[in-house]
Amino acid sequence: MAERIKVSLSYAPAPGPDATSVAMPILRALDVEAGTTIGQAIELSGILQEAPEINLVTMPVGIYGKKKTLDTVLQPRDRIEIYRPLIADPKDARRRRAKRDSAS
């Protein structure tokens, strides 16, 4: 019998078009065979059917905030994260806030 490990998967969908509807994050606990890769675990989780906007070709993935490739082998208790594109560049947003606050 192959050894099994427990990992988790998280994805935070973008807010709805009216910006008042907040999409709930998707969190999944998975029990996978040792040697499973990030890509395999994502496929096994069923999240691609639940959130069809996920495109693993263009969206980066990671483990605990560190970007990884889809062929990275999982370790016990890893948390797989699927990152969506940023809406705004954080540096630009900070500059706009500083400019707006200094004008007040």
Tab-separated table of C-alpha atoms in Angstrom:
chain	number	residue	atom	x	y	z
A	1	MET	CA	0.000	0.000	0.000
A	2	ALA	CA	1.401	3.397	-1.011
A	3	GLU	CA	2.026	5.972	1.700
A	4	ARG	CA	-0.544	8.784	1.835
A	5	ILE	CA	0.102	12.381	2.870
A	6	LYS	CA	-2.257	15.179	3.864
A	7	VAL	CA	-2.030	18.518	2.050
A	8	SER	CA	-4.380	21.436	1.562
A	9	LEU	CA	-5.334	23.607	-1.390
A	10	SER	CA	-6.467	27.231	-1.354
A	11	TYR	CA	-7.755	29.635	-3.969
A	12	ALA	CA	-9.377	33.044	-3.505
A	13	PRO	CA	-11.650	33.892	-6.448
A	14	ALA	CA	-11.946	37.488	-7.623
A	15	PRO	CA	-14.878	39.510	-6.270
A	16	GLY	CA	-18.028	39.659	-8.366
A	17	PRO	CA	-18.575	42.359	-10.995
A	18	ASP	CA	-20.620	44.577	-8.661
A	19	ALA	CA	-17.782	44.542	-6.066
A	20	THR	CA	-20.318	44.048	-3.275
A	21	SER	CA	-20.478	40.296	-3.720
A	22	VAL	CA	-17.461	38.764	-2.047
A	23	ALA	CA	-16.433	35.366	-3.341
A	24	MET	CA	-15.625	32.908	-0.580
A	25	PRO	CA	-12.166	31.362	-0.678
A	26	ILE	CA	-11.989	27.731	-1.674
A	27	LEU	CA	-10.149	25.578	0.849
A	28	ARG	CA	-9.714	21.840	0.399
A	29	ALA	CA	-8.065	19.183	2.532
A	30	LEU	CA	-6.565	16.466	0.343
A	31	ASP	CA	-5.206	13.018	1.089
A	32	VAL	CA	-2.815	12.112	-1.745
A	33	GLU	CA	-0.147	9.490	-2.404
A	34	ALA	CA	3.436	10.377	-1.517
A	35	GLY	CA	5.196	11.608	-4.659
A	36	THR	CA	2.159	13.528	-5.963
A	37	THR	CA	3.006	16.812	-7.697
A	38	ILE	CA	1.240	20.151	-7.306
A	39	GLY	CA	-0.349	19.786	-10.754
A	40	GLN	CA	-1.631	16.292	-10.000
A	41	ALA	CA	-3.099	17.377	-6.658
A	42	ILE	CA	-4.900	20.314	-8.293
A	43	GLU	CA	-6.405	17.964	-10.885
A	44	LEU	CA	-7.453	15.461	-8.198
A	45	SER	CA	-9.078	18.171	-6.070
A	46	GLY	CA	-11.778	18.987	-8.636
A	47	ILE	CA	-11.186	22.726	-8.216
A	48	LEU	CA	-10.730	23.230	-11.971
A	49	GLN	CA	-14.379	22.239	-12.510
A	50	GLU	CA	-15.608	24.394	-9.610
A	51	ALA	CA	-13.613	27.478	-10.642
A	52	PRO	CA	-13.289	27.383	-14.458
A	53	GLU	CA	-11.478	30.753	-14.465
A	54	ILE	CA	-8.353	28.986	-13.173
A	55	ASN	CA	-5.792	28.654	-15.956
A	56	LEU	CA	-2.709	26.782	-14.781
A	57	VAL	CA	-0.784	27.925	-17.857
A	58	THR	CA	-1.002	31.603	-16.909
A	59	MET	CA	-1.703	31.558	-13.148
A	60	PRO	CA	1.224	30.873	-10.835
A	61	VAL	CA	1.022	28.373	-7.992
A	62	GLY	CA	2.992	28.063	-4.805
A	63	ILE	CA	3.376	26.500	-1.398
A	64	TYR	CA	3.057	28.777	1.641
A	65	GLY	CA	3.612	31.947	-0.389
A	66	LYS	CA	6.624	30.736	-2.380
A	67	LYS	CA	6.101	30.249	-6.100
A	68	LYS	CA	6.646	26.700	-7.311
A	69	THR	CA	6.246	24.802	-10.569
A	70	LEU	CA	3.427	22.344	-11.240
A	71	ASP	CA	5.899	19.438	-11.168
A	72	THR	CA	7.034	20.168	-7.587
A	73	VAL	CA	6.578	17.075	-5.408
A	74	LEU	CA	4.425	17.690	-2.349
A	75	GLN	CA	5.521	17.121	1.234
A	76	PRO	CA	3.195	16.324	4.155
A	77	ARG	CA	1.145	19.340	5.360
A	78	ASP	CA	1.990	21.530	2.315
A	79	ARG	CA	-0.612	24.176	1.431
A	80	ILE	CA	-0.963	24.585	-2.331
A	81	GLU	CA	-1.966	28.112	-3.322
A	82	ILE	CA	-3.279	29.203	-6.719
A	83	TYR	CA	-2.564	32.888	-7.320
A	84	ARG	CA	-4.797	35.060	-9.489
A	85	PRO	CA	-3.429	38.109	-11.327
A	86	LEU	CA	-3.146	41.362	-9.405
A	87	ILE	CA	-5.779	43.985	-10.196
A	88	ALA	CA	-3.320	46.848	-9.615
A	89	ASP	CA	0.416	47.114	-9.126
A	90	PRO	CA	0.958	47.554	-5.364
A	91	LYS	CA	3.683	50.176	-5.898
A	92	ASP	CA	1.439	52.277	-8.147
A	93	ALA	CA	-1.462	51.999	-5.701
A	94	ARG	CA	0.790	53.157	-2.838
A	95	ARG	CA	1.997	56.140	-4.910
A	96	ARG	CA	-1.594	57.142	-5.732
A	97	ARG	CA	-2.603	56.962	-2.063
A	98	ALA	CA	0.432	59.010	-0.981
A	99	LYS	CA	-0.301	61.629	-3.661
A	100	ARG	CA	-3.986	61.782	-2.668
A	101	ASP	CA	-3.172	62.021	1.052
A	102	SER	CA	-0.598	64.778	0.541
A	103	ALA	CA	-3.126	66.807	-1.466
A	104	SER	CA	-5.573	66.834	1.477
